[in-house]
Coordinates of C-alpha atoms in Angstrom, one line a residue:
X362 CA 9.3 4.8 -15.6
X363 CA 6.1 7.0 -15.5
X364 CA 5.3 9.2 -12.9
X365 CA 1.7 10.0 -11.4
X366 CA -0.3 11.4 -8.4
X367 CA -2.8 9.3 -6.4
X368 CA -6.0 11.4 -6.0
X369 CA -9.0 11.4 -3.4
X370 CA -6.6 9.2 -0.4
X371 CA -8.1 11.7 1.9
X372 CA -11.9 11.4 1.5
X373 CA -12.2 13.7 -1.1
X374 CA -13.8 16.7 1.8
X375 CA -13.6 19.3 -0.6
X376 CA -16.0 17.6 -3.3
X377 CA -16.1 16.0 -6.3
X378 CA -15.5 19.2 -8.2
X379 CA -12.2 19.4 -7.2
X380 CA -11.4 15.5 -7.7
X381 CA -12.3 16.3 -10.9
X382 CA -10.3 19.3 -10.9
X383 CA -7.1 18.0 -9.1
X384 CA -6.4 15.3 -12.3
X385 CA -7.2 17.8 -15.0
X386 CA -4.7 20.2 -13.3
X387 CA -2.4 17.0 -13.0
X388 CA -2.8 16.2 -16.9
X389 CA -1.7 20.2 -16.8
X390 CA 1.2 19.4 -15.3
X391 CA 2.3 16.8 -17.3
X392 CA 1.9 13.5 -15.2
X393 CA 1.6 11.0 -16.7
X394 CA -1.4 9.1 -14.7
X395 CA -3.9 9.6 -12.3
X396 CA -4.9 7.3 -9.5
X397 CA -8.0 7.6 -7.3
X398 CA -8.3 5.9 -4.0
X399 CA -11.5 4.2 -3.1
X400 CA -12.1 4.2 0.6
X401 CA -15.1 5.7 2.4
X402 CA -16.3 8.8 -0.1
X403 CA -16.7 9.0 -4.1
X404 CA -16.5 5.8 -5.7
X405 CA -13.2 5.6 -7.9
X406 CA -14.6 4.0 -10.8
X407 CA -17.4 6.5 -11.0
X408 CA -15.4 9.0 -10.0
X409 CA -12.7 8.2 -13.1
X410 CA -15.3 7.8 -15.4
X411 CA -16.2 11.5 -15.4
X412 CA -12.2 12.1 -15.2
X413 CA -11.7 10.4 -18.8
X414 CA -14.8 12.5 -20.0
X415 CA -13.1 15.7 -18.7
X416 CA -9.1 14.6 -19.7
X417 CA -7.6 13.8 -22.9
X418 CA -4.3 12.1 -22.3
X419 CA -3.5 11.5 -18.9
X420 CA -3.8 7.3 -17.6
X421 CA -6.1 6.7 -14.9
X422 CA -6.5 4.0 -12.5
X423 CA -8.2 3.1 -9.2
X424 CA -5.4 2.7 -6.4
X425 CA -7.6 0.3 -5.5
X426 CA -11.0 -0.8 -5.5
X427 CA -12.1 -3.4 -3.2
X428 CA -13.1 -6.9 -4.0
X429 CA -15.2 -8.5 -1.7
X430 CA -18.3 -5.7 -1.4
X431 CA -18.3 -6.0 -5.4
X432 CA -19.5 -9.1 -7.5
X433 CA -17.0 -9.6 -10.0
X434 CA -19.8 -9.1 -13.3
X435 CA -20.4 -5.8 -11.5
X436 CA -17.4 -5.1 -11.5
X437 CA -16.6 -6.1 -14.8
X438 CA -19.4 -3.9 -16.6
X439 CA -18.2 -1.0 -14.3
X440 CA -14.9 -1.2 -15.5
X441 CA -15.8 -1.6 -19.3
X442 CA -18.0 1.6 -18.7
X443 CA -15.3 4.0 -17.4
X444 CA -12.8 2.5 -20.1
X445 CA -15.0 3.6 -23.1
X446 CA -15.5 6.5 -20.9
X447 CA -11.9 7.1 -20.9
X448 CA -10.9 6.2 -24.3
X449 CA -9.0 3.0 -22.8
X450 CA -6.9 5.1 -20.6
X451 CA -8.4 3.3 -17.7
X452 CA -6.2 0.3 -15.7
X453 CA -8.3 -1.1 -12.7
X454 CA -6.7 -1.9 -9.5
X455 CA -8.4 -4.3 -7.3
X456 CA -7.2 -5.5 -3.9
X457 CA -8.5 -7.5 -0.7
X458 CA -8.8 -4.5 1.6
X459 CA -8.4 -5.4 5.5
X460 CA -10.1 -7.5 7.7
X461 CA -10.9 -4.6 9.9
X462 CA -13.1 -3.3 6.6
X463 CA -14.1 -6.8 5.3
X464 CA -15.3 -8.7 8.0
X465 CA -15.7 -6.3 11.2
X466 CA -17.5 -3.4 9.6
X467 CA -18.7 -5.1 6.3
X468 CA -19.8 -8.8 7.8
X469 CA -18.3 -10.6 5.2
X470 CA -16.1 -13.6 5.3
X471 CA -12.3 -12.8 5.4
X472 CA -11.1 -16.6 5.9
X473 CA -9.8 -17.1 2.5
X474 CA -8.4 -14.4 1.0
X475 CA -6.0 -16.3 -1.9
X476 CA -9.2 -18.6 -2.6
X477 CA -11.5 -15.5 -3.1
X478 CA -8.8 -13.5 -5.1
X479 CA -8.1 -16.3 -7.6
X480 CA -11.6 -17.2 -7.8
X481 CA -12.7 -13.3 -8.0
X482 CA -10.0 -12.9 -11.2
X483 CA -11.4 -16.4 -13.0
X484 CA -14.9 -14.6 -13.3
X485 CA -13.5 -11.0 -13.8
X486 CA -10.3 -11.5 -16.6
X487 CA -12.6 -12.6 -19.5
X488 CA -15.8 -11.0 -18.9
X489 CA -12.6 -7.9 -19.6
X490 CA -11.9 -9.3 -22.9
X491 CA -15.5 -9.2 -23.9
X492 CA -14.8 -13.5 -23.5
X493 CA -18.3 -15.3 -21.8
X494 CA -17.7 -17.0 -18.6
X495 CA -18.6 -20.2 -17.2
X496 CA -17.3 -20.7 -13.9
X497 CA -17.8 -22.5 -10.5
X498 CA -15.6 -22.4 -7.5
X499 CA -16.1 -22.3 -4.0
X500 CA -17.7 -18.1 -3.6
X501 CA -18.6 -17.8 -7.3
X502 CA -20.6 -19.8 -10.0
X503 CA -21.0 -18.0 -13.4
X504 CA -22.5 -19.0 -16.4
X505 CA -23.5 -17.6 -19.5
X506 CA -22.3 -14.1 -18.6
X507 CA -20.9 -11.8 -21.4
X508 CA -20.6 -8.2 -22.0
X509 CA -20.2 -6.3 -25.1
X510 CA -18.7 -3.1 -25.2
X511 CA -17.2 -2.0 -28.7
X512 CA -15.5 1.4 -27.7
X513 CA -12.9 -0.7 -25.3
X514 CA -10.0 -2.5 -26.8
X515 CA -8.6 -3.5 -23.0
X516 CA -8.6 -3.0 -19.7
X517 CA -5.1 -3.3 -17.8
X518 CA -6.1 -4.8 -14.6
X519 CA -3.2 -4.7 -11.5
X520 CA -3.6 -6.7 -8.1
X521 CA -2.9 -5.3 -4.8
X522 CA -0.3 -7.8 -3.6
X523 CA 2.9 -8.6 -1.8
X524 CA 2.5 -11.6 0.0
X525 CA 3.9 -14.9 -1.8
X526 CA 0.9 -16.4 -2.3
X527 CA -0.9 -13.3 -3.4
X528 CA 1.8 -12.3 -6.1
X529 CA 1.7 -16.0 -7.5
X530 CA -2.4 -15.3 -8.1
X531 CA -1.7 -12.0 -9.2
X532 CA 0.9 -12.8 -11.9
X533 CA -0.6 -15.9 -13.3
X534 CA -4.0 -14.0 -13.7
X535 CA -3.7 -10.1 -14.2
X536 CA -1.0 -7.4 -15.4
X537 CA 0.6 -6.2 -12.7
X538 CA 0.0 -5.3 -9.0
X539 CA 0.0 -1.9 -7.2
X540 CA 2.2 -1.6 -4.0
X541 CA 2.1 0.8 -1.3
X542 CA 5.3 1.9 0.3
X543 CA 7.6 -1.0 -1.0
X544 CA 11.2 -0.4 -1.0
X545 CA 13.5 -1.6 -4.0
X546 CA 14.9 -4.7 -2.3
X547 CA 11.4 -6.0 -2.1
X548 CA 10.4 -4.9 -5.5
X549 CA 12.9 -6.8 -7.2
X550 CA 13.4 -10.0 -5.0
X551 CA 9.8 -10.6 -4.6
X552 CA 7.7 -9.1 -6.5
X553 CA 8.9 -8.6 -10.0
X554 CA 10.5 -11.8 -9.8
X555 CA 7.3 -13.2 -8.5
X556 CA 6.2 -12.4 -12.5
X557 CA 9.1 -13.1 -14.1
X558 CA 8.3 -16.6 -12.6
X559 CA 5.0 -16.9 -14.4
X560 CA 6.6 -15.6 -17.9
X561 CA 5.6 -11.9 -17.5
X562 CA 9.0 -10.0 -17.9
X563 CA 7.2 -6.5 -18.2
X564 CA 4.7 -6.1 -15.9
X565 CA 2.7 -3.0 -14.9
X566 CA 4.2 -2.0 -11.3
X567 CA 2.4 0.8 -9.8
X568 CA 5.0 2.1 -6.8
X569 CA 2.7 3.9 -4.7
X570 CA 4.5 6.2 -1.9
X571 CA 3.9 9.6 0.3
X572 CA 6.2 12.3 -1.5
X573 CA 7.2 15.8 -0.3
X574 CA 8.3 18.0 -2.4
X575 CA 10.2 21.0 -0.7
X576 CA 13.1 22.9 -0.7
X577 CA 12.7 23.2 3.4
X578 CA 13.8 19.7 4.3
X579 CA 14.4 20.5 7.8
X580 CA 10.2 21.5 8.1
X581 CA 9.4 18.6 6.3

């Protein structure tokens, strides 16, 4: 097990300076990975790229970055950018968001989120592996795309997911998935069996969860 801190969850008010700060003092410490939250401020990708210019050891991923206001070749090239940024200490974490953000604020379709997911990961996973695509489903037809980036060797990529039908996309297609307040029972009945079920034994597992640290329980 690994421990980290998740970064930037609350808007990052105090400026990117001290995001930027907050993981170096975190590789400082001794943790062993930093992940940024994207929601309505710095964007995390960005924002880790300059991390892993700044850092030397500490892992760094993005607790998550949404899918559907992001084309998946975007995406891709982003990603390859921060991990040679990074020295391939970079995993991406992607995830559906809400409805609330999706369709109500952004105006984008929110009808079929496994569809869009699976789809979103056909395009995504190779153009990772520096692999061209050729693909055509339902939201997205690629062809011919393929980037070359030399500096990255891979790029860990975990799903935001704990529904059934979302962990079955999740570990047939990526590495992992990043949770968010999930209790043990869960984590072993669903979702790690969820990959054991797809032949992944070891998968990445990001438990996210608000800790306080005190001696002053009663206060906290």
């Amino acid at each position: 097990m690994k421990i980290g801190l998740m970064i930037g969850a609350d808007g990052s008010q105090n400026g990117l300076e001290d995001v930027l700060n907050s993981a170096k003092k975190a590789e400082d410490l001794g943790l062993d990975s930093a992940w940024l939250a994207n929601i309505f401020s710095y964007d995390a990708i960005s924002t880790l790229g300059l991390i892993g210019r700044e850092t030397n050891a500490i892992e760094l991923g993005t607790a998550v970055t949404p899918t559907y206001p992001r084309h998946p070749v975007a995406i891709a090239q982003q990603a390859l950018t921060t991990a040679a940024a990074s020295s391939n200490r970079f995993t991406l974490g992607i995830g559906l968001s809400h409805k609330l953000v999706i369709e109500d604020m952004f105006g984008l379709s929110y009808a079929k989120p496994v569809r869009h997911m699976r789809e979103y990961l056909s395009v995504l996973m190779p153009l990772l592996r520096g692999e061209a695509v050729d693909f055509d489903g339902a939201e997205y037809k690629v062809h011919g795309v393929q980037f070359v980036v030399p500096e990255v060797i891979e790029i860990p990529v975990v799903v935001a997911a704990l529904g059934p039908q979302m962990l079955k996309v999740a570990a047939e297609y990526a590495d992992g998935t990043n949770t968010w307040m999930v209790g043990p029972n869960t984590m072993e009945e669903n979702i790690l069996k969820s990959f054991e079920a797809a032949g992944k034994n070891e998968p990445t597992v990001v438990a996210g969860m608000p800790i306080v640290l005190t001696s002053e329980i009663d206060k906290a």
